[in-house]
Structures are given as structure tokens and as C-alpha cells.
Amino acid sequence: MNKLSKRAWLTMVLALVLLGGLVVILVQYGVNASKWAAYRSVALADTPDYGGDKYTILDRSGVFLMEKDQGRTYSDDPALRKAMLHVLGDNRLQIQRVILEEYSDDLMGYDRFSGSFAAGNKEGQMQLTLSARVQAAAQDALEGKKGVVGVYNYRTGEILCMVSSPNYDPTDPPAIDEEAPEFEAVFVNRFTGASYIPGSVFKIVTAAAALEEIGDIESRSFLCQGQLEVDGERIVCNGVHGEVDLQEALCRSCNVAFAQIALELGADTLTDYAKRLGICDSLSFDGYDTRKGNIDLKDAGHQSIAWAGIGQYNDLINPCQFMTLMGAIANGGIAAEPYLVQQVTYDDSIRYEAKPGNTYRLLPEAAADRLAEMMHYAVVNNYGEWYFSGLYAGAKSGTAEQGEGDNDALFAGFAQDPDYPLAFIVIVEGGGAGSSTCTPILKQVLDSCVVELDS
Ligand SMILES: [Zn+2]
């Protein structure tokens, strides 16, 4: 090859490298342009003094939640303002305003080509899947107790309710002492960002594993005399249940039966099922990444395995993920993934529209259907159908023992009704017994869900 053609080749290669680099930059610009430009300062400059953006946030039925113009204007309803705090944040910027940051480009009319935000009197609008009515009902029902209420439609993924408490009125923010018990983790959205010791709601996981892995589990019976000794330590039950089968054991929440089942399954199988059911996964939607739950039985002895099977030891669940699992049990093993933002428009043109998707298969259809039947049996024979607003429901309670302080009360389940395909979770920190504390709260929330979906 002579000198000239070598140079031509070299030039060609250099030109190709330059072209490749240009393509990379253009693609990255298309994806990230707003973040390189004025984005952060505008999105976070959402303070009373800043007038650069104008938008309105509405609930699923068009009920007014918040407007941002020269400053923020909130709903007239104090319960609704408090219930929405962890979604919308306040002016102090200590609560992460996840959806406003995630969709700020769309909401404020960002133009990719000019690299600027639109000016003038045009307005952004965001419609949420949340129901103002259900949010306010959950806030009232909690009566200031710390905890979480979550409800979603497991067929569509729409979250109707996500209330995290403690909260406060953003129009009249209190002086917050983060050391004070009443403000414990007040800036955290517990529904997405917290994990809890599940207590007996975790028996659903153990039961799912047993249905799949122990062939004759449904024809077995377990003898509960109120306690079980495992390696010299007593596991105490909440009663003396006598002979119980799996369904009765779940209905009565029998620790003795579930400790034996957990030991028979063993550490690896129990861990495997907790993971398959998504306990250790993070759900991602609308800018949220939910906190992962936990099960860790590495080097665990028999006692620890038994305790893990009844929802203690180092088990942890995230409320949003566990609610989604309830949806999957009601829906044959797969549920819609939850989401919060339905649509974002700017100047009346649609900039974002939710595209719902499904979870992976969390459990086989037969196991999901059987678990759903057993959880319905518990509603009829233990919790009381009266609490479920006339819906065909299944549920499981939990009372999670803390190292110190009062037990947390948990309650999770679903309605299997074609018009109200709802999965729910209620958690009251320090609330004591799961069902007696949570079912009256759930009833108020489900009643308002039915009114909302009928309207
Ligand atoms: Zn028992």
C-alpha cells in the first residue's frame, strides 16, 4: 500500500470515529437534554417566590389537589392536604417530590429542540390515579397513628390510596423535632420507602411454599397445644388450636403449625419462595424505587427458621410490594404493576400517558387460587365479612413483635370482585393486634373505594 492510500484510510477511520461520537452525543442529548439544561434548578425551584412554571394536579376524578403558579395552592380539605403530603411535598423541600421531578419536563413544557422551558401563560396538568375521597378517608381513619394505608387496582395498576403517617398540613407546617416520637421518620413515604417486620402476614409466603413443595400438605394435620419447643426454646402460639389443617392454621394464624411447616421446608426453600414472591424486589414506577424487603437464613438455626416462617427473625416487607403480591394472589399469580401518574398534559396536549404492565408470574395459578380461597375462609371464619364493604374478600393479619415497644399491627388482602379488583395493606405502628386495629380502618377505606369506583 502506498503512502497516499494509507493516508486516505487513516482519514476515513478518523471520520468514522467522529461520526460515531456525534451519534452517541445526539442520542444522549435526546434522552438527557433537559437534565443537562436548566432542569434541576427549575424543577427544584418550586418555591413560593418562583414564578417560572404553572401547573395543576388533579385526582383520578378531576378533584383539585394542588396548583403551582406564583406559589402553591392546596385543596381546601385539611385531611386531604395531609394525606397528599408525601406525594406532593411542601415548600420546605425535605420531602422528596418524586413525581414532580420525574415529570417536570412534561409538566413545564420542556422543548428538546430549543433546550428551553416554554414561557407565557400555558399550563401543565397532571392527573393522578389516587382518589381524593379515599386519601381523605384513610387519613381520617388513621386518626394520627403512624403507619401506612395502600390500595390499588390489581387489574389496571392504578393506586387509589397511598397514605403515609405521620404527616402534616403543608399550609401550616409544624416545627419538626425529628427526635420526637410523633415525628419519627416524618419525611419518609412509608408506603414506598419503608420496610416492616411482617409478623403473621408472612405466613402467606410460607403457605405458598408449602402448597408447591409439600405434596400432601392439604391432607396433613398439625397439633397445637399452645406452644412448640424448638432446640430448647418455646415458640408460643396465640391460642391452643388443637388439630388444624393448613387452611385452619392460616385462618387462626397458628404459630405452632407454621413453625413446623417452615422447618419442614427448610431455610433454602423458604428463602427461595420469599424471593420468587418478590419480597426482596424493588418496584419501580413514576420515579419511585420501592425499598426492598428481606429474608436471610444463611447460617440460621432451627429456631430462626421457625421464626422466619411466622414472619419474625430478620424478615422484612415493603408495603407497596406486599400489596402487589396480594393482587397477584387474587388474580391467578400475576398482578398489574402499581402506578400513580395517569396522564400529564401541557397546553392541552398529552405529554405522558401511563402504559400499565404486569408483574412477572409471582406464583403458579393453582397455588394463587388456593391461597385466595384460604384467605377468604379466614375473612368468613375469623376477621368478619362485615369489614369488607360487602365485597368477596380474602385477608391475613399480622402482629409484628418489635424488640422494644408495642407490636406493629398489619393487615393485607384483596377483594375478588370484577367491579372492585382491589388489593390493600394497612399497617399501624405500635397498633397491637393486627386484625382488631386494622379492620375498622380498612372498612372506612374500602367503603370510600366503592363510592369512588361507583361514581
Ligand atoms: Zn396454634
Short mmCIF file of C-alpha atoms and ligand atoms in Angstrom, two decimals:
data_model
loop_
_atom_site.label_atom_id
_atom_site.label_comp_id
_atom_site.label_asym_id
_atom_site.label_seq_id
_atom_site.Cartn_x
_atom_site.Cartn_y
_atom_site.Cartn_z
CA MET A 1 0.00 0.00 0.00
CA ASN A 2 1.49 3.37 -0.95
CA LYS A 3 1.68 6.40 1.29
CA LEU A 4 -1.30 8.16 -0.24
CA SER A 5 -3.80 5.33 0.22
CA LYS A 6 -2.61 4.79 3.80
CA ARG A 7 -3.47 8.42 4.50
CA ALA A 8 -6.86 8.04 2.85
CA TRP A 9 -7.61 5.06 5.07
CA LEU A 10 -6.48 6.88 8.18
CA THR A 11 -8.69 9.86 7.29
CA MET A 12 -11.61 7.56 6.69
CA VAL A 13 -11.17 5.87 10.07
CA LEU A 14 -10.93 9.22 11.85
CA ALA A 15 -14.07 10.45 10.10
CA LEU A 16 -15.94 7.33 11.20
CA VAL A 17 -14.80 7.77 14.81
CA LEU A 18 -16.02 11.38 14.74
CA LEU A 19 -19.35 10.36 13.22
CA GLY A 20 -19.79 7.63 15.85
CA GLY A 21 -19.10 10.13 18.63
CA LEU A 22 -21.63 12.54 17.16
CA VAL A 23 -24.30 9.83 17.10
CA VAL A 24 -23.61 8.99 20.76
CA ILE A 25 -23.89 12.65 21.76
CA LEU A 26 -27.12 13.14 19.81
CA VAL A 27 -28.72 10.05 21.34
CA GLN A 28 -27.67 11.12 24.82
CA TYR A 29 -28.97 14.61 24.14
CA GLY A 30 -32.32 13.21 23.10
CA VAL A 31 -32.55 11.20 26.29
CA ASN A 32 -30.98 13.57 28.80
CA ALA A 33 -31.15 17.05 27.31
CA SER A 34 -33.43 18.51 29.93
CA LYS A 35 -31.15 17.27 32.69
CA TRP A 36 -28.15 18.98 31.07
CA ALA A 37 -30.04 22.19 30.69
CA ALA A 38 -31.89 24.25 33.26
CA TYR A 39 -33.88 21.24 34.52
CA ARG A 40 -32.73 20.77 38.10
CA SER A 41 -32.79 24.37 39.08
CA VAL A 42 -36.26 24.84 37.59
CA ALA A 43 -37.73 21.63 38.97
CA LEU A 44 -36.45 22.29 42.44
CA ALA A 45 -37.12 25.99 42.41
CA ASP A 46 -40.73 25.21 43.14
CA THR A 47 -40.90 27.71 45.95
CA PRO A 48 -43.43 30.44 46.68
CA ASP A 49 -41.22 33.11 45.16
CA TYR A 50 -40.52 31.40 41.91
CA GLY A 51 -42.94 32.12 39.09
CA GLY A 52 -41.41 30.18 36.21
CA ASP A 53 -43.89 27.35 36.00
CA LYS A 54 -47.60 26.89 36.26
CA TYR A 55 -49.38 23.61 36.70
CA THR A 56 -52.31 21.86 38.35
CA ILE A 57 -52.52 18.42 39.91
CA LEU A 58 -55.82 16.56 39.95
CA ASP A 59 -57.02 13.24 41.36
CA ARG A 60 -58.46 10.39 39.25
CA SER A 61 -61.87 12.07 39.02
CA GLY A 62 -60.58 15.59 38.38
CA VAL A 63 -60.74 16.72 42.01
CA PHE A 64 -58.32 19.58 42.66
CA LEU A 65 -55.25 18.64 44.73
CA MET A 66 -52.70 21.39 44.14
CA GLU A 67 -51.87 24.30 41.88
CA LYS A 68 -48.48 25.86 41.35
CA ASP A 69 -48.37 29.37 39.98
CA GLN A 70 -46.58 32.17 41.83
CA GLY A 71 -46.82 29.89 44.85
CA ARG A 72 -48.51 26.65 45.79
CA THR A 73 -52.24 26.42 46.45
CA TYR A 74 -53.64 23.26 48.03
CA SER A 75 -57.05 21.69 48.46
CA ASP A 76 -59.45 23.24 50.98
CA ASP A 77 -59.74 19.90 52.78
CA PRO A 78 -57.18 19.65 55.61
CA ALA A 79 -57.37 15.81 55.74
CA LEU A 80 -56.65 15.64 52.01
CA ARG A 81 -53.76 18.09 52.30
CA LYS A 82 -52.16 15.91 54.98
CA ALA A 83 -52.85 12.68 53.08
CA MET A 84 -51.17 14.11 49.96
CA LEU A 85 -48.06 15.41 51.77
CA HIS A 86 -45.77 12.53 50.82
CA VAL A 87 -46.88 12.66 47.18
CA LEU A 88 -46.74 16.42 46.58
CA GLY A 89 -44.25 17.53 49.24
CA ASP A 90 -44.31 21.04 50.65
CA ASN A 91 -42.29 24.21 50.30
CA ARG A 92 -39.57 23.10 52.66
CA LEU A 93 -38.14 20.55 50.20
CA GLN A 94 -37.44 17.99 52.94
CA ILE A 95 -39.88 15.53 51.41
CA GLN A 96 -38.82 14.18 48.05
CA ARG A 97 -41.32 15.28 45.39
CA VAL A 98 -40.74 12.23 43.26
CA ILE A 99 -43.47 12.62 40.64
CA LEU A 100 -42.89 16.35 40.19
CA GLU A 101 -39.22 15.71 39.47
CA GLU A 102 -39.92 12.69 37.28
CA TYR A 103 -42.39 14.54 35.04
CA SER A 104 -41.15 18.11 35.36
CA ASP A 105 -40.15 18.23 31.65
CA ASP A 106 -43.64 17.31 30.54
CA LEU A 107 -45.40 19.37 33.17
CA MET A 108 -43.46 22.52 32.35
CA GLY A 109 -43.42 22.19 28.59
CA TYR A 110 -39.75 21.47 28.08
CA ASP A 111 -38.76 21.75 24.42
CA ARG A 112 -35.97 19.36 23.44
CA PHE A 113 -35.03 21.30 20.30
CA SER A 114 -34.78 24.77 21.74
CA GLY A 115 -33.47 23.41 25.04
CA SER A 116 -35.74 25.72 26.97
CA PHE A 117 -38.91 25.65 29.00
CA ALA A 118 -41.97 27.21 27.44
CA ALA A 119 -42.88 30.69 28.54
CA GLY A 120 -46.15 32.54 28.64
CA ASN A 121 -49.48 31.60 30.12
CA LYS A 122 -49.58 27.96 29.09
CA GLU A 123 -50.29 25.42 31.81
CA GLY A 124 -49.27 21.92 32.72
CA GLN A 125 -51.68 19.45 34.24
CA MET A 126 -51.05 16.13 35.96
CA GLN A 127 -53.79 13.61 36.64
CA LEU A 128 -53.09 11.01 39.33
CA THR A 129 -54.69 7.59 39.84
CA LEU A 130 -55.22 8.47 43.51
CA SER A 131 -58.70 9.21 44.78
CA ALA A 132 -59.02 12.37 46.90
CA ARG A 133 -62.01 10.77 48.60
CA VAL A 134 -60.12 7.59 49.56
CA GLN A 135 -56.98 9.52 50.57
CA ALA A 136 -59.01 11.69 52.97
CA ALA A 137 -60.89 8.66 54.31
CA ALA A 138 -57.61 6.84 55.04
CA GLN A 139 -56.17 9.94 56.72
CA ASP A 140 -59.26 10.26 58.95
CA ALA A 141 -59.34 6.53 59.71
CA LEU A 142 -55.71 6.50 60.87
CA GLU A 143 -56.56 9.21 63.44
CA GLY A 144 -52.96 10.41 63.53
CA LYS A 145 -51.48 6.96 64.20
CA LYS A 146 -48.19 6.18 62.48
CA GLY A 147 -48.38 3.75 59.60
CA VAL A 148 -49.47 3.14 56.03
CA VAL A 149 -52.65 2.63 54.05
CA GLY A 150 -52.31 1.40 50.47
CA VAL A 151 -54.99 0.29 47.99
CA TYR A 152 -54.64 -0.42 44.29
CA ASN A 153 -56.50 -1.97 41.38
CA TYR A 154 -54.59 -5.18 40.62
CA ARG A 155 -56.11 -5.42 37.12
CA THR A 156 -55.09 -1.94 35.94
CA GLY A 157 -52.30 -1.00 38.38
CA GLU A 158 -53.96 2.28 39.45
CA ILE A 159 -53.05 3.20 43.04
CA LEU A 160 -56.18 4.64 44.65
CA CYS A 161 -54.67 5.24 48.05
CA MET A 162 -51.18 5.70 49.46
CA VAL A 163 -51.12 7.47 52.78
CA SER A 164 -48.04 7.59 54.97
CA SER A 165 -48.28 8.79 58.55
CA PRO A 166 -47.03 10.80 60.43
CA ASN A 167 -47.68 13.69 58.08
CA TYR A 168 -48.75 17.32 58.48
CA ASP A 169 -50.61 20.11 56.78
CA PRO A 170 -48.29 21.72 54.19
CA THR A 171 -50.13 25.04 54.56
CA ASP A 172 -49.33 25.09 58.27
CA PRO A 173 -46.13 23.09 58.76
CA PRO A 174 -45.20 22.42 62.38
CA ALA A 175 -41.78 22.93 63.92
CA ILE A 176 -40.36 19.46 63.49
CA ASP A 177 -38.14 17.78 66.04
CA GLU A 178 -37.02 14.63 64.27
CA GLU A 179 -36.06 13.07 67.59
CA ALA A 180 -39.62 13.39 68.88
CA PRO A 181 -41.63 10.16 68.56
CA GLU A 182 -44.58 11.90 66.89
CA PHE A 183 -42.30 12.99 64.03
CA GLU A 184 -40.39 9.70 63.66
CA ALA A 185 -39.23 9.49 60.02
CA VAL A 186 -41.89 12.08 59.08
CA PHE A 187 -40.15 12.90 55.80
CA VAL A 188 -40.23 9.27 54.58
CA ASN A 189 -43.04 7.98 52.39
CA ARG A 190 -43.52 4.74 54.29
CA PHE A 191 -45.58 3.12 51.52
CA THR A 192 -42.67 3.14 49.09
CA GLY A 193 -39.67 3.89 51.29
CA ALA A 194 -40.07 1.82 54.46
CA SER A 195 -39.77 -1.84 55.32
CA TYR A 196 -41.54 -3.56 58.21
CA ILE A 197 -41.27 -6.78 60.16
CA PRO A 198 -44.28 -8.60 58.68
CA GLY A 199 -45.35 -10.85 61.55
CA SER A 200 -48.02 -13.32 60.55
CA VAL A 201 -48.91 -11.78 57.16
CA PHE A 202 -45.70 -13.59 56.13
CA LYS A 203 -47.47 -16.93 56.74
CA ILE A 204 -48.89 -16.37 53.25
CA VAL A 205 -45.36 -16.82 51.88
CA THR A 206 -44.80 -19.96 53.95
CA ALA A 207 -48.20 -21.34 52.89
CA ALA A 208 -47.42 -20.66 49.21
CA ALA A 209 -44.16 -22.61 49.53
CA ALA A 210 -45.94 -25.46 51.33
CA LEU A 211 -48.65 -25.74 48.65
CA GLU A 212 -45.96 -26.16 46.00
CA GLU A 213 -43.29 -28.13 47.83
CA ILE A 214 -45.11 -30.44 50.26
CA GLY A 215 -47.26 -32.72 48.09
CA ASP A 216 -49.75 -33.84 50.75
CA ILE A 217 -49.80 -30.59 52.75
CA GLU A 218 -53.58 -30.23 52.45
CA SER A 219 -54.23 -33.69 53.92
CA ARG A 220 -51.88 -33.15 56.85
CA SER A 221 -52.89 -32.00 60.28
CA PHE A 222 -50.85 -30.27 62.96
CA LEU A 223 -51.39 -30.47 66.69
CA CYS A 224 -51.27 -27.12 68.51
CA GLN A 225 -51.13 -27.28 72.29
CA GLY A 226 -50.33 -23.58 72.54
CA GLN A 227 -46.58 -23.87 72.15
CA LEU A 228 -43.81 -25.73 70.38
CA GLU A 229 -40.33 -26.39 71.64
CA VAL A 230 -37.57 -25.94 69.06
CA ASP A 231 -33.99 -26.59 70.18
CA GLY A 232 -34.90 -25.80 73.77
CA GLU A 233 -36.76 -22.55 73.03
CA ARG A 234 -40.53 -22.24 73.17
CA ILE A 235 -42.45 -20.82 70.25
CA VAL A 236 -45.70 -19.64 71.79
CA CYS A 237 -48.99 -19.59 69.87
CA ASN A 238 -51.78 -17.06 70.17
CA GLY A 239 -54.11 -19.82 71.43
CA VAL A 240 -54.50 -23.58 71.82
CA HIS A 241 -55.77 -24.63 68.43
CA GLY A 242 -55.79 -28.45 68.72
CA GLU A 243 -55.75 -30.34 65.40
CA VAL A 244 -55.53 -27.90 62.49
CA ASP A 245 -55.02 -28.37 58.75
CA LEU A 246 -53.26 -25.77 56.58
CA GLN A 247 -56.42 -23.75 55.92
CA GLU A 248 -57.41 -23.66 59.58
CA ALA A 249 -53.81 -22.90 60.60
CA LEU A 250 -53.77 -19.87 58.28
CA CYS A 251 -57.23 -18.77 59.45
CA ARG A 252 -56.23 -19.00 63.13
CA SER A 253 -52.67 -17.82 62.41
CA CYS A 254 -51.31 -20.83 64.30
CA ASN A 255 -47.62 -20.34 65.08
CA VAL A 256 -47.15 -23.98 66.08
CA ALA A 257 -48.34 -25.28 62.69
CA PHE A 258 -46.38 -22.70 60.68
CA ALA A 259 -43.18 -23.22 62.67
CA GLN A 260 -43.38 -26.94 61.81
CA ILE A 261 -44.10 -26.19 58.15
CA ALA A 262 -41.17 -23.77 57.99
CA LEU A 263 -38.83 -26.36 59.49
CA GLU A 264 -40.01 -28.99 57.02
CA LEU A 265 -39.50 -26.59 54.09
CA GLY A 266 -36.04 -25.66 55.34
CA ALA A 267 -34.02 -22.47 55.02
CA ASP A 268 -33.26 -22.70 51.29
CA THR A 269 -36.82 -23.39 50.14
CA LEU A 270 -38.33 -20.71 52.37
CA THR A 271 -35.78 -18.18 51.12
CA ASP A 272 -36.36 -19.23 47.53
CA TYR A 273 -40.14 -18.69 47.80
CA ALA A 274 -39.82 -15.34 49.54
CA LYS A 275 -37.64 -14.24 46.62
CA ARG A 276 -39.97 -15.70 43.97
CA LEU A 277 -42.89 -13.85 45.55
CA GLY A 278 -40.93 -10.62 45.14
CA ILE A 279 -40.34 -9.89 48.84
CA CYS A 280 -36.73 -8.88 48.13
CA ASP A 281 -37.51 -6.96 44.89
CA SER A 282 -37.85 -3.24 44.34
CA LEU A 283 -40.81 -2.00 42.29
CA SER A 284 -40.16 0.96 40.00
CA PHE A 285 -42.87 3.37 38.87
CA ASP A 286 -43.19 7.12 38.28
CA GLY A 287 -39.70 7.79 39.65
CA TYR A 288 -40.14 5.66 42.77
CA ASP A 289 -37.97 2.65 43.55
CA THR A 290 -39.59 0.89 46.46
CA ARG A 291 -37.47 -0.27 49.36
CA LYS A 292 -36.55 -3.96 49.19
CA GLY A 293 -37.77 -6.42 51.78
CA ASN A 294 -35.59 -9.13 53.25
CA ILE A 295 -35.25 -12.76 54.20
CA ASP A 296 -31.84 -14.04 55.25
CA LEU A 297 -31.48 -17.56 56.59
CA LYS A 298 -27.78 -18.04 55.95
CA ASP A 299 -26.39 -19.93 58.94
CA ALA A 300 -29.83 -19.80 60.61
CA GLY A 301 -30.56 -22.46 63.23
CA HIS A 302 -33.87 -24.30 63.63
CA GLN A 303 -35.36 -21.66 65.91
CA SER A 304 -34.54 -18.89 63.47
CA ILE A 305 -36.03 -20.81 60.54
CA ALA A 306 -39.20 -21.45 62.54
CA TRP A 307 -39.45 -17.77 63.48
CA ALA A 308 -38.78 -16.70 59.88
CA GLY A 309 -41.68 -18.90 58.70
CA ILE A 310 -44.02 -17.00 61.00
CA GLY A 311 -42.75 -13.59 59.92
CA GLN A 312 -40.23 -12.72 62.60
CA TYR A 313 -36.43 -13.23 62.76
CA ASN A 314 -34.97 -10.86 60.13
CA ASP A 315 -37.91 -10.93 57.69
CA LEU A 316 -38.88 -7.54 56.25
CA ILE A 317 -41.54 -6.48 53.73
CA ASN A 318 -42.22 -3.25 51.86
CA PRO A 319 -45.90 -2.19 51.98
CA CYS A 320 -46.21 -1.43 48.25
CA GLN A 321 -44.60 -4.72 47.20
CA PHE A 322 -46.69 -6.75 49.62
CA MET A 323 -49.88 -5.08 48.39
CA THR A 324 -48.86 -6.06 44.85
CA LEU A 325 -48.36 -9.66 46.00
CA MET A 326 -51.92 -9.60 47.41
CA GLY A 327 -53.09 -8.52 43.96
CA ALA A 328 -51.24 -11.42 42.35
CA ILE A 329 -52.84 -13.94 44.71
CA ALA A 330 -56.29 -12.55 43.87
CA ASN A 331 -55.52 -12.50 40.17
CA GLY A 332 -54.18 -16.01 39.49
CA GLY A 333 -50.49 -15.36 40.23
CA ILE A 334 -49.81 -12.23 38.16
CA ALA A 335 -50.85 -8.67 39.00
CA ALA A 336 -50.70 -5.31 37.28
CA GLU A 337 -47.71 -3.28 38.45
CA PRO A 338 -48.82 -0.32 40.57
CA TYR A 339 -48.52 3.23 39.28
CA LEU A 340 -49.57 6.70 40.37
CA VAL A 341 -49.49 9.12 37.43
CA GLN A 342 -52.22 8.64 34.81
CA GLN A 343 -51.51 11.50 32.44
CA VAL A 344 -49.51 14.69 32.04
CA THR A 345 -50.59 17.38 29.61
CA TYR A 346 -49.06 20.71 28.67
CA ASP A 347 -51.06 23.39 26.90
CA ASP A 348 -53.79 20.75 26.42
CA SER A 349 -51.55 18.35 24.52
CA ILE A 350 -50.73 14.96 26.04
CA ARG A 351 -47.07 14.70 27.01
CA TYR A 352 -47.25 11.50 29.06
CA GLU A 353 -49.81 8.73 29.38
CA ALA A 354 -49.45 5.69 31.68
CA LYS A 355 -48.80 2.37 29.96
CA PRO A 356 -49.68 -0.27 32.55
CA GLY A 357 -47.69 -3.50 32.69
CA ASN A 358 -47.79 -6.74 34.67
CA THR A 359 -45.50 -8.30 37.24
CA TYR A 360 -43.70 -11.49 36.32
CA ARG A 361 -45.54 -14.63 37.48
CA LEU A 362 -45.17 -14.49 41.27
CA LEU A 363 -46.78 -17.86 41.88
CA PRO A 364 -48.45 -20.65 39.86
CA GLU A 365 -52.14 -20.15 39.13
CA ALA A 366 -53.32 -23.17 41.13
CA ALA A 367 -51.36 -22.07 44.22
CA ALA A 368 -52.62 -18.48 43.89
CA ASP A 369 -56.24 -19.65 43.59
CA ARG A 370 -55.95 -21.98 46.57
CA LEU A 371 -54.29 -19.32 48.73
CA ALA A 372 -57.03 -16.87 47.76
CA GLU A 373 -59.66 -19.40 48.87
CA MET A 374 -57.89 -19.93 52.19
CA MET A 375 -57.63 -16.19 52.77
CA HIS A 376 -61.35 -15.83 52.01
CA TYR A 377 -62.02 -18.63 54.53
CA ALA A 378 -60.15 -16.52 57.12
CA VAL A 379 -62.33 -13.50 56.33
CA VAL A 380 -65.52 -15.53 56.79
CA ASN A 381 -64.41 -17.52 59.83
CA ASN A 382 -62.13 -15.15 61.69
CA TYR A 383 -61.95 -11.48 60.64
CA GLY A 384 -65.64 -10.94 59.81
CA GLU A 385 -67.08 -10.18 56.38
CA TRP A 386 -68.67 -7.02 57.79
CA TYR A 387 -65.36 -5.18 57.46
CA PHE A 388 -65.09 -5.66 53.70
CA SER A 389 -67.87 -3.42 52.40
CA GLY A 390 -69.89 -6.33 51.00
CA LEU A 391 -67.04 -7.44 48.74
CA TYR A 392 -65.85 -11.04 48.32
CA ALA A 393 -62.55 -10.65 50.13
CA GLY A 394 -59.52 -12.55 51.39
CA ALA A 395 -57.07 -11.34 54.02
CA LYS A 396 -54.36 -12.10 56.55
CA SER A 397 -53.48 -10.25 59.71
CA GLY A 398 -50.12 -9.86 61.37
CA THR A 399 -48.87 -8.67 64.73
CA ALA A 400 -45.18 -7.98 64.42
CA GLU A 401 -43.14 -8.24 67.58
CA GLN A 402 -40.64 -5.44 67.99
CA GLY A 403 -37.50 -5.65 70.07
CA GLU A 404 -38.94 -2.95 72.29
CA GLY A 405 -42.17 -1.01 72.36
CA ASP A 406 -45.60 -2.05 71.20
CA ASN A 407 -46.20 -4.53 68.40
CA ASP A 408 -46.99 -3.30 64.90
CA ALA A 409 -50.41 -4.23 63.52
CA LEU A 410 -50.59 -5.35 59.87
CA PHE A 411 -53.44 -6.42 57.64
CA ALA A 412 -53.23 -7.29 53.94
CA GLY A 413 -55.57 -8.81 51.39
CA PHE A 414 -57.83 -8.25 48.42
CA ALA A 415 -61.37 -8.08 47.07
CA GLN A 416 -62.16 -10.51 44.25
CA ASP A 417 -64.95 -8.60 42.62
CA PRO A 418 -64.93 -7.79 38.89
CA ASP A 419 -66.06 -4.22 39.61
CA TYR A 420 -63.69 -3.70 42.54
CA PRO A 421 -60.48 -5.66 41.92
CA LEU A 422 -58.63 -4.12 44.85
CA ALA A 423 -55.61 -5.22 46.86
CA PHE A 424 -54.83 -3.49 50.13
CA ILE A 425 -52.44 -3.17 53.04
CA VAL A 426 -52.93 -1.40 56.36
CA ILE A 427 -50.10 -1.00 58.88
CA VAL A 428 -50.39 0.72 62.25
CA GLU A 429 -47.08 1.10 64.07
CA GLY A 430 -47.41 0.17 67.72
CA GLY A 431 -51.02 -0.74 66.96
CA GLY A 432 -51.02 -4.06 68.80
CA ALA A 433 -53.14 -6.89 67.40
CA GLY A 434 -53.27 -6.86 63.60
CA SER A 435 -56.90 -7.54 62.79
CA SER A 436 -58.67 -5.68 65.59
CA THR A 437 -56.63 -2.50 64.98
CA CYS A 438 -56.59 -2.56 61.18
CA THR A 439 -60.02 -3.86 60.12
CA PRO A 440 -62.00 -0.77 61.26
CA ILE A 441 -59.54 1.43 59.31
CA LEU A 442 -59.79 -0.84 56.28
CA LYS A 443 -63.59 -0.73 56.38
CA GLN A 444 -63.69 3.05 56.13
CA VAL A 445 -61.17 2.97 53.29
CA LEU A 446 -62.94 0.21 51.32
CA ASP A 447 -66.31 1.92 51.77
CA SER A 448 -64.90 5.05 50.16
CA CYS A 449 -63.24 2.98 47.38
CA VAL A 450 -66.64 1.53 46.49
CA VAL A 451 -68.21 5.01 46.39
CA GLU A 452 -65.30 6.27 44.28
CA LEU A 453 -65.48 3.44 41.75
CA ASP A 454 -69.28 3.70 41.53
CA SER A 455 -69.18 7.42 40.81
ZN ZN B 1 -51.80 -22.63 67.41
#
